[in-house]
Amino acid sequence: MEQSRPLDALNRARNKRVLVELKNNKQYFGTLLAFDIHINTVLADAEEHVNGELKRKLGTLFIRGDTITILSPQ
Amino acid sequence: MEQSRPLDALNRARNKRVLVELKNNKQYFGTLLAFDIHINTVLADAEEHVNGELKRKLGTLFIRGDTITILSPQ
Amino acid sequence: MEQSRPLDALNRARNKRVLVELKNNKQYFGTLLAFDIHINTVLADAEEHVNGELKRKLGTLFIRGDTITILSPQ
Amino acid sequence: MEQSRPLDALNRARNKRVLVELKNNKQYFGTLLAFDIHINTVLADAEEHVNGELKRKLGTLFIRGDTITILSPQ
Amino acid sequence: MEQSRPLDALNRARNKRVLVELKNNKQYFGTLLAFDIHINTVLADAEEHVNGELKRKLGTLFIRGDTITILSPQ
Amino acid sequence: MEQSRPLDALNRARNKRVLVELKNNKQYFGTLLAFDIHINTVLADAEEHVNGELKRKLGTLFIRGDTITILSPQ
Amino acid sequence: MEQSRPLDALNRARNKRVLVELKNNKQYFGTLLAFDIHINTVLADAEEHVNGELKRKLGTLFIRGDTITILSPQ
């Protein structure tokens, strides 16, 4: 049986709402449009949350992969 | 005799409960679904603990490898 | 169907106004002229904002990719 | 005469008790089971010490290499 | 039409006065003599500014690329 | 005439007492047994000094290269 | 006309007095003996200065490149 790879989990989350958290503690909620092996990530309809509160609506958002700590489908 | 490699230990932990700790001191407990050579890791039924207390239930969780300090089967 | 890649989103933002945020929390607004796989980025008519206020007009601005956290078309 | 390489020293420490210290100042004592060229390391019967006091018994422990500062056979 | 790359912008700044800012917040003004793909940079007649004030005249200055945040022609 | 390379200086220090300083400001004195291109380093009869005072005797010590700032023969 | 590269500037500084500054703000003055593409650097007759004051004479000094911010011939 072939074993699961981490990017498979990201593929299953395409076009779904996800939470992305950064090393600077900011949270972004949005629809996962794209990612690559560096975990560079693009969200649509992105919202930035800080300390649990909506801070900004950002629309399309490119996040540089090396700044990401976790990504979780909502 | 062939010598053990670090990723062998991760392979033996597949589908088992593990603890993953990050450079930002957050702890995630979950079932190890997948990892790769960068130690990018996917947990199922993940729970975030901060200072020893359950803070969030996250379901499926992708953790970027470079943010991880330790991983230990529970 | 071919899947979207993160740099496609940057390509669609070429010659448009974008916001670039850095790890040091500075914000740059400008017209996206160029980027590469490291996310090294060049803006035209760049403005630096700190804490939401315009601080400097910088004209052409080269930003080293590894210092970037997010990039968003305006 | 062939010159010694750093990983030779780690090889001689296999199956022996070692101390591993991390950039976050945590100390782990355990039996060195495995390591690789990134210095990803696996300890058995691992104990975490903070400020010289035993804090946790962790059993099998995978430590991501880039978080390690020193490793010393005990 | 061929698309612009970030290093093209640096090439156009050769032999011109530029501002280089570092992750440690120091600013260097000088004439851009050389750079490479790591953004290692050499300035002539370099001046270091801290908090907007001239602190040192350094003559020829090599700046390691990974410490740079932005570079802007003056 | 062939030009000197940095690792030549380390080679000349083999089997001699050296000082190694880390990014966390710890100092290690010991006999240089081995190093590699990442500057991973092994010392024999290593002593850790903090703020100029002997803190621990460590015997054989593996130091991960990316944590090192300077190395100097004594 | 062939364009200047950053390491050419370092080559011209060989066997001359240089100043090297690190990310930890320490300054080293010495004679540039060797460097490589990582900017690993060896100085002879090196002196460490902190806050502008001579702190230590170190003789031969190997500096790991990734800890360097700037290098300037004196």
Coordinates of C-alpha atoms in Angstrom, one line a residue:
Chain A
M1 CA 0.0 0.0 0.0
E2 CA 1.4 3.4 -1.0
Q3 CA 1.9 5.7 2.0
S4 CA 0.4 9.1 2.4
R5 CA 2.6 12.2 1.8
P6 CA 2.1 15.6 3.5
L7 CA 1.3 17.4 0.2
D8 CA -1.5 14.9 -0.4
A9 CA -3.3 16.4 2.6
L10 CA -2.9 19.9 1.1
N11 CA -4.2 18.6 -2.3
R12 CA -7.4 17.4 -0.6
A13 CA -7.8 20.8 0.9
R14 CA -7.8 22.6 -2.5
N15 CA -10.8 24.9 -3.0
K16 CA -11.8 24.4 0.6
R17 CA -11.6 26.9 3.5
V18 CA -8.4 26.6 5.4
L19 CA -6.6 28.3 8.3
V20 CA -3.0 29.2 7.8
E21 CA -0.9 30.4 10.8
L22 CA 2.4 32.2 10.5
K23 CA 5.6 32.4 12.6
N24 CA 4.5 36.0 13.5
N25 CA 1.3 34.6 15.0
K26 CA -1.0 36.0 12.3
Q27 CA -3.9 33.8 11.1
Y28 CA -5.3 33.8 7.6
F29 CA -8.6 32.1 6.7
G30 CA -9.3 31.6 3.0
T31 CA -10.0 29.3 0.2
L32 CA -6.9 27.3 -0.8
L33 CA -6.2 28.0 -4.4
A34 CA -2.6 26.9 -4.8
F35 CA 0.6 25.7 -3.1
D36 CA 4.0 24.4 -4.0
I37 CA 6.7 22.3 -2.5
H38 CA 8.0 25.3 -0.5
I39 CA 4.5 25.6 0.9
N40 CA 4.1 28.9 -0.8
T41 CA 0.4 29.2 -0.6
V42 CA -2.4 31.3 -2.3
L43 CA -5.7 31.9 -0.6
A44 CA -8.8 33.5 -2.1
D45 CA -11.2 35.6 0.0
A46 CA -8.6 35.8 2.7
E47 CA -9.2 37.3 6.1
E48 CA -6.5 38.2 8.6
H49 CA -7.2 37.5 12.2
V50 CA -5.1 38.7 15.1
N51 CA -5.8 37.4 18.6
G52 CA -9.0 35.8 17.3
E53 CA -10.4 39.0 15.8
L54 CA -10.9 39.8 12.1
K55 CA -8.4 42.6 11.3
R56 CA -8.4 42.8 7.5
K57 CA -10.1 41.4 4.4
L58 CA -7.3 40.8 1.8
G59 CA -8.9 39.1 -1.2
T60 CA -6.3 37.1 -3.0
L61 CA -3.3 36.5 -0.8
F62 CA 0.1 35.0 -1.5
I63 CA 1.9 33.7 1.6
R64 CA 5.6 32.8 1.4
G65 CA 6.0 29.2 2.6
D66 CA 8.9 29.7 5.0
T67 CA 6.8 31.9 7.2
I68 CA 4.0 29.3 7.7
T69 CA 3.8 27.1 10.8
I70 CA 0.5 25.2 10.3
L71 CA -2.3 24.8 7.8
S72 CA -5.6 23.2 8.7
P73 CA -8.8 22.7 6.7
Q74 CA -11.8 24.3 8.4
Chain B
M1 CA 23.9 -5.0 10.1
E2 CA 22.1 -2.1 8.6
Q3 CA 21.9 1.0 10.8
S4 CA 18.8 2.7 11.8
R5 CA 17.9 6.1 10.2
P6 CA 15.8 8.8 11.9
L7 CA 13.0 8.6 9.5
D8 CA 12.6 4.9 10.3
A9 CA 11.5 6.0 13.8
L10 CA 8.9 8.2 12.2
N11 CA 7.7 5.4 10.0
R12 CA 7.1 3.2 13.0
A13 CA 5.0 6.0 14.5
R14 CA 2.6 6.2 11.5
N15 CA -1.0 5.8 12.4
K16 CA -0.1 6.2 16.1
R17 CA -0.6 9.1 18.5
V18 CA 2.3 11.5 18.6
L19 CA 3.3 14.7 20.2
V20 CA 4.8 17.4 18.0
E21 CA 6.4 20.5 19.5
L22 CA 7.2 23.6 17.6
K23 CA 9.8 26.4 17.9
N24 CA 7.0 28.7 19.1
N25 CA 6.5 26.2 22.0
K26 CA 3.1 25.1 20.9
Q27 CA 2.3 21.4 21.3
Y28 CA 0.2 19.3 18.9
F29 CA -1.1 15.8 19.7
G30 CA -2.5 13.8 16.9
T31 CA -2.4 10.6 14.8
L32 CA 0.6 10.7 12.5
L33 CA -0.7 10.4 8.9
A34 CA 2.2 11.5 6.8
F35 CA 5.7 13.1 6.8
D36 CA 8.4 13.8 4.3
I37 CA 12.2 14.4 4.3
H38 CA 11.7 18.0 5.4
I39 CA 9.7 16.6 8.3
N40 CA 6.6 18.3 7.0
T41 CA 4.0 16.4 9.0
V42 CA 0.3 15.7 8.8
L43 CA -1.7 14.8 11.9
A44 CA -5.3 13.6 12.2
D45 CA -7.6 14.5 15.1
A46 CA -5.0 17.1 16.1
E47 CA -5.2 19.0 19.4
E48 CA -3.2 22.1 20.2
H49 CA -1.9 22.4 23.7
V50 CA -0.3 25.6 25.2
N51 CA 1.3 25.5 28.6
G52 CA -0.1 22.0 29.1
E53 CA -3.8 23.0 28.4
L54 CA -5.9 22.0 25.5
K55 CA -6.5 25.1 23.5
R56 CA -8.0 24.0 20.1
K57 CA -9.2 21.0 18.3
L58 CA -7.9 21.2 14.7
G59 CA -8.9 18.0 13.0
T60 CA -6.5 17.5 10.1
L61 CA -3.3 19.5 10.6
F62 CA -0.4 20.2 8.3
I63 CA 2.8 21.3 10.1
R64 CA 5.7 22.8 8.2
G65 CA 8.8 20.8 9.0
D66 CA 11.2 23.6 9.7
T67 CA 9.1 24.8 12.6
I68 CA 9.3 21.5 14.4
T69 CA 11.7 20.8 17.3
I70 CA 10.7 17.3 18.5
L71 CA 8.3 14.6 17.7
S72 CA 7.6 11.7 20.1
P73 CA 5.2 8.8 19.9
Q74 CA 2.8 8.8 22.9
Chain C
M1 CA -7.4 20.0 -15.4
E2 CA -4.1 21.6 -14.7
Q3 CA -3.8 22.9 -11.2
S4 CA -2.9 26.4 -10.2
R5 CA 0.5 27.2 -8.8
P6 CA 1.4 30.0 -6.4
L7 CA 3.5 32.0 -8.9
D8 CA 0.6 32.1 -11.3
A9 CA -1.1 34.3 -8.8
L10 CA 1.9 36.6 -8.7
N11 CA 1.9 36.6 -12.6
R12 CA -1.7 37.8 -12.6
A13 CA -0.7 40.7 -10.3
R14 CA 2.1 42.0 -12.6
N15 CA 1.7 45.7 -13.4
K16 CA -1.0 46.0 -10.7
R17 CA -0.8 47.6 -7.3
V18 CA 0.1 45.2 -4.6
L19 CA 0.8 45.2 -0.9
V20 CA 4.0 43.4 0.3
E21 CA 4.6 42.8 4.0
L22 CA 7.9 41.9 5.6
K23 CA 9.0 39.9 8.6
N24 CA 10.0 43.2 10.2
N25 CA 6.3 44.3 9.9
K26 CA 7.0 47.0 7.3
Q27 CA 4.4 47.3 4.5
Y28 CA 5.2 48.3 0.9
F29 CA 2.6 49.4 -1.6
G30 CA 3.6 49.6 -5.2
T31 CA 3.2 48.3 -8.8
L32 CA 4.5 44.8 -9.2
L33 CA 7.2 44.9 -11.9
A34 CA 9.1 41.6 -11.4
F35 CA 9.5 38.6 -9.1
D36 CA 11.5 35.3 -9.2
I37 CA 11.2 31.9 -7.6
H38 CA 12.8 33.1 -4.4
I39 CA 10.0 35.8 -4.3
N40 CA 12.6 38.5 -4.8
T41 CA 10.3 41.3 -5.8
V42 CA 10.5 44.7 -7.6
L43 CA 7.9 47.4 -7.1
A44 CA 7.6 50.7 -8.9
D45 CA 6.3 53.8 -7.2
A46 CA 6.8 52.1 -3.9
E47 CA 5.6 53.5 -0.6
E48 CA 6.6 52.3 2.8
H49 CA 3.9 52.2 5.5
V50 CA 4.6 51.6 9.2
N51 CA 1.7 51.2 11.6
G52 CA -0.7 52.2 8.8
E53 CA 1.0 55.5 8.0
L54 CA 2.9 56.5 4.9
K55 CA 6.6 56.8 6.0
R56 CA 8.6 57.1 2.8
K57 CA 8.2 57.2 -1.0
L58 CA 10.9 54.9 -2.4
G59 CA 10.3 54.9 -6.2
T60 CA 11.8 51.6 -7.5
L61 CA 12.2 49.1 -4.8
F62 CA 13.9 45.7 -4.7
I63 CA 12.7 43.5 -1.8
R64 CA 14.7 40.3 -1.0
G65 CA 12.3 37.4 -1.1
D66 CA 13.2 35.7 2.2
T67 CA 12.1 38.8 4.1
I68 CA 8.6 38.7 2.7
T69 CA 5.6 37.2 4.6
I70 CA 2.6 38.0 2.3
L71 CA 1.9 39.7 -1.0
S72 CA -1.7 40.8 -1.9
P73 CA -3.1 42.6 -5.0
Q74 CA -4.9 45.7 -4.0
Chain D
M1 CA 46.2 8.9 7.1
E2 CA 42.5 9.4 6.7
Q3 CA 41.1 12.2 8.7
S4 CA 38.3 12.0 11.1
R5 CA 34.9 13.4 10.1
P6 CA 32.3 14.8 12.6
L7 CA 29.7 12.1 11.9
D8 CA 32.3 9.5 12.8
A9 CA 32.0 10.8 16.4
L10 CA 28.3 10.4 16.2
N11 CA 28.7 6.9 14.9
R12 CA 30.9 6.0 17.9
A13 CA 28.1 7.3 20.2
R14 CA 25.4 5.0 18.7
N15 CA 23.6 3.0 21.4
K16 CA 25.3 5.0 24.1
R17 CA 23.8 7.7 26.4
V18 CA 24.1 11.1 25.0
L19 CA 23.2 14.7 25.9
V20 CA 21.5 16.7 23.1
E21 CA 21.0 20.5 23.6
L22 CA 18.6 22.6 21.5
K23 CA 18.6 26.2 20.5
N24 CA 15.7 26.7 22.9
N25 CA 18.0 25.6 25.7
K26 CA 16.2 22.3 26.4
Q27 CA 18.3 19.3 27.2
Y28 CA 17.6 15.8 26.2
F29 CA 19.4 12.7 27.6
G30 CA 18.8 9.4 25.9
T31 CA 20.3 6.5 24.0
L32 CA 21.4 7.5 20.5
L33 CA 19.5 5.2 18.1
A34 CA 19.9 7.1 14.8
F35 CA 21.0 10.3 13.1
D36 CA 21.4 11.5 9.5
I37 CA 23.5 14.1 7.7
H38 CA 21.1 16.9 8.8
I39 CA 21.8 15.7 12.4
N40 CA 18.1 14.7 12.7
T41 CA 18.5 12.5 15.7
V42 CA 16.5 9.7 17.5
L43 CA 16.9 8.9 21.1
A44 CA 15.5 6.0 23.1
D45 CA 14.5 6.4 26.8
A46 CA 14.7 10.1 26.4
E47 CA 14.4 12.5 29.3
E48 CA 13.9 16.3 29.0
H49 CA 15.8 18.5 31.4
V50 CA 15.2 22.2 31.8
N51 CA 17.5 24.3 34.0
G52 CA 19.1 21.0 35.2
E53 CA 15.9 19.4 36.4
L54 CA 14.1 16.4 34.9
K55 CA 10.9 17.7 33.4
R56 CA 9.5 14.8 31.3
K57 CA 10.2 11.2 30.3
L58 CA 9.5 11.0 26.5
G59 CA 10.5 7.4 25.5
T60 CA 11.4 7.5 21.8
L61 CA 12.2 11.0 20.7
F62 CA 12.8 12.4 17.2
I63 CA 14.7 15.7 17.3
R64 CA 14.9 17.8 14.1
G65 CA 18.6 18.4 13.4
D66 CA 18.4 22.2 12.7
T67 CA 17.3 22.8 16.3
I68 CA 20.3 21.1 17.8
T69 CA 23.4 23.1 19.1
I70 CA 25.5 20.3 20.7
L71 CA 25.5 16.6 21.2
S72 CA 27.9 14.9 23.7
P73 CA 28.3 11.3 24.8
Q74 CA 27.8 10.9 28.6
Chain E
M1 CA 7.2 40.1 -24.6
E2 CA 9.9 39.0 -22.2
Q3 CA 9.1 39.6 -18.6
S4 CA 11.2 41.6 -16.3
R5 CA 13.2 39.8 -13.6
P6 CA 14.2 41.3 -10.2
L7 CA 18.0 41.3 -11.0
D8 CA 17.3 43.4 -14.1
A9 CA 16.3 46.2 -11.7
L10 CA 19.6 45.8 -9.8
N11 CA 21.5 45.8 -13.1
R12 CA 19.9 49.1 -14.1
A13 CA 21.1 50.5 -10.7
R14 CA 24.8 49.6 -11.3
N15 CA 27.1 52.6 -10.8
K16 CA 24.2 54.6 -9.3
R17 CA 23.6 55.7 -5.7
V18 CA 21.4 53.2 -3.9
L19 CA 20.0 52.7 -0.4
V20 CA 20.4 49.2 1.1
E21 CA 18.6 48.3 4.4
L22 CA 19.5 45.4 6.6
K23 CA 17.5 43.1 8.9
N24 CA 19.3 44.8 11.8
N25 CA 17.8 48.1 10.6
K26 CA 21.1 49.7 9.5
Q27 CA 21.0 51.7 6.3
Y28 CA 23.8 51.9 3.8
F29 CA 24.0 54.5 1.0
G30 CA 26.6 54.0 -1.7
T31 CA 27.3 53.5 -5.4
L32 CA 26.3 50.0 -6.5
L33 CA 29.4 48.3 -7.8
A34 CA 28.4 44.6 -7.8
F35 CA 25.9 42.1 -6.8
D36 CA 25.2 38.4 -7.3
I37 CA 22.3 36.0 -7.2
H38 CA 22.5 35.8 -3.4
I39 CA 22.2 39.6 -3.4
N40 CA 25.6 39.8 -1.9
T41 CA 26.3 43.5 -2.7
V42 CA 29.3 45.8 -3.0
L43 CA 29.0 49.5 -2.6
A44 CA 31.6 52.2 -3.1
D45 CA 31.7 55.4 -1.0
A46 CA 29.4 53.8 1.5
E47 CA 27.9 55.6 4.4
E48 CA 26.1 53.9 7.3
H49 CA 23.0 55.7 8.7
V50 CA 21.3 54.7 11.9
N51 CA 18.0 56.3 12.8
G52 CA 18.4 58.7 9.9
E53 CA 21.8 60.0 11.0
L54 CA 25.2 59.5 9.3
K55 CA 27.2 57.2 11.6
R56 CA 30.2 56.1 9.6
K57 CA 31.9 56.5 6.3
L58 CA 33.0 53.0 5.2
G59 CA 34.5 53.4 1.6
T60 CA 34.2 50.1 -0.1
L61 CA 31.6 47.9 1.6
F62 CA 30.7 44.2 1.0
I63 CA 27.2 43.3 2.3
R64 CA 26.2 39.7 2.7
G65 CA 23.0 39.2 0.8
D66 CA 21.0 37.3 3.4
T67 CA 21.1 40.2 5.7
I68 CA 19.4 42.6 3.2
T69 CA 15.7 43.5 3.3
I70 CA 15.4 46.1 0.6
L71 CA 17.5 48.0 -2.0
S72 CA 16.4 51.1 -3.7
P73 CA 18.0 53.4 -6.2
Q74 CA 18.2 57.0 -4.9
Chain F
M1 CA 50.3 31.0 -6.4
E2 CA 47.3 29.1 -5.0
Q3 CA 45.1 31.1 -2.7
S4 CA 44.3 30.1 0.8
R5 CA 40.8 28.8 1.6
P6 CA 39.0 29.1 5.0
L7 CA 39.0 25.3 5.6
D8 CA 42.8 25.2 5.3
A9 CA 42.9 27.3 8.4
L10 CA 40.7 24.7 10.2
N11 CA 42.9 21.9 8.9
R12 CA 46.0 23.6 10.4
A13 CA 44.2 23.7 13.7
R14 CA 43.5 19.9 13.9
N15 CA 44.6 18.3 17.1
K16 CA 45.2 21.7 18.6
R17 CA 43.3 23.6 21.3
V18 CA 40.7 25.9 19.8
L19 CA 37.9 28.2 21.0
V20 CA 34.5 27.8 19.4
E21 CA 31.8 30.4 20.1
L22 CA 28.1 29.9 19.4
K23 CA 25.2 32.1 18.4
N24 CA 23.9 31.6 21.9
N25 CA 27.1 33.1 23.3
K26 CA 28.4 29.9 24.8
Q27 CA 32.1 29.2 24.5
Y28 CA 33.7 25.8 24.1
F29 CA 37.4 25.1 24.5
G30 CA 38.8 21.8 23.3
T31 CA 41.0 19.9 20.9
L32 CA 39.8 20.1 17.3
L33 CA 39.3 16.5 16.2
A34 CA 37.1 16.9 13.1
F35 CA 35.1 19.3 11.0
D36 CA 33.2 19.2 7.7
I37 CA 32.1 21.7 5.1
H38 CA 29.1 22.7 7.2
I39 CA 31.6 23.5 10.0
N40 CA 30.0 20.7 12.1
T41 CA 32.8 20.3 14.6
V42 CA 34.0 17.7 17.1
L43 CA 36.2 18.7 20.1
A44 CA 37.9 16.4 22.6
D45 CA 38.3 17.3 26.2
A46 CA 35.7 20.1 25.7
E47 CA 35.0 22.7 28.4
E48 CA 32.0 25.0 28.3
H49 CA 32.5 28.5 29.5
V50 CA 29.8 31.1 30.1
N51 CA 30.7 34.7 30.8
G52 CA 34.3 33.7 31.1
E53 CA 33.8 31.0 33.7
L54 CA 34.1 27.2 33.4
K55 CA 30.7 25.8 33.6
R56 CA 30.9 22.2 32.5
K57 CA 33.4 19.6 31.3
L58 CA 31.9 17.7 28.4
G59 CA 34.6 15.3 27.1
T60 CA 33.8 14.6 23.4
L61 CA 31.6 17.3 22.0
F62 CA 29.8 17.5 18.6
I63 CA 28.8 21.0 17.7
R64 CA 26.3 21.6 14.8
G65 CA 28.0 23.9 12.4
D66 CA 25.1 26.4 11.8
T67 CA 25.2 27.4 15.5
I68 CA 28.9 28.5 15.3
T69 CA 30.0 32.1 14.9
I70 CA 33.8 31.9 15.3
L71 CA 36.5 29.4 15.8
S72 CA 40.0 30.4 16.8
P73 CA 43.2 28.3 17.6
Q74 CA 44.4 29.1 21.1
Chain G
M1 CA 32.9 45.0 -20.6
E2 CA 32.8 42.3 -18.0
Q3 CA 30.8 43.3 -14.9
S4 CA 32.2 43.3 -11.4
R5 CA 31.2 40.5 -9.0
P6 CA 31.0 40.9 -5.2
L7 CA 33.7 38.3 -4.5
D8 CA 36.1 40.4 -6.7
A9 CA 35.9 43.1 -4.0
L10 CA 36.9 40.5 -1.4
N11 CA 39.7 39.3 -3.6
R12 CA 41.1 42.8 -3.8
A13 CA 41.0 43.0 0.0
R14 CA 43.2 39.8 0.5
N15 CA 46.2 40.4 2.8
K16 CA 44.8 43.8 3.7
R17 CA 43.2 45.0 7.0
V18 CA 39.5 44.6 7.0
L19 CA 36.6 45.1 9.3
V20 CA 34.0 42.2 9.6
E21 CA 30.8 42.8 11.5
L22 CA 28.5 40.0 12.7
K23 CA 24.8 39.6 13.3
N24 CA 25.5 39.7 17.0
N25 CA 27.0 43.2 16.6
K26 CA 30.6 42.1 17.3
Q27 CA 33.3 43.6 15.2
Y28 CA 36.5 41.9 14.1
F29 CA 39.5 43.7 12.6
G30 CA 42.2 41.7 11.0
T31 CA 44.2 40.8 7.9
L32 CA 42.0 39.0 5.3
L33 CA 43.7 35.6 4.7
A34 CA 40.9 33.6 3.1
F35 CA 37.2 33.5 2.2
D36 CA 34.9 31.2 0.2
I37 CA 31.6 31.5 -1.6
H38 CA 29.7 31.1 1.7
I39 CA 31.7 34.1 2.9
N40 CA 33.4 31.9 5.5
T41 CA 36.3 34.1 6.3
V42 CA 39.7 33.8 8.0
L43 CA 41.5 36.8 9.5
A44 CA 45.1 37.0 10.9
D45 CA 46.0 39.1 13.9
A46 CA 42.3 39.5 14.6
E47 CA 41.0 41.8 17.3
E48 CA 37.4 41.8 18.6
H49 CA 35.8 45.1 19.3
V50 CA 32.5 45.5 21.2
N51 CA 30.9 49.0 21.3
G52 CA 34.0 50.4 19.8
E53 CA 36.4 49.1 22.4
L54 CA 39.1 46.4 21.9
K55 CA 37.9 43.4 23.9
R56 CA 40.2 40.5 22.8
K57 CA 43.1 39.7 20.6
L58 CA 42.4 36.4 18.9
G59 CA 45.3 35.8 16.5
T60 CA 44.0 33.6 13.6
L61 CA 40.2 33.7 13.5
F62 CA 37.7 31.6 11.4
I63 CA 34.3 33.4 11.0
R64 CA 31.3 31.3 9.8
G65 CA 30.0 33.2 6.8
D66 CA 26.3 33.1 7.6
T67 CA 26.9 35.2 10.8
I68 CA 28.5 38.1 8.8
T69 CA 26.6 41.2 7.9
I70 CA 29.3 43.4 6.3
L71 CA 33.0 43.4 5.5
S72 CA 34.9 46.5 4.6
P73 CA 38.6 47.1 3.8
Q74 CA 40.1 49.6 6.3

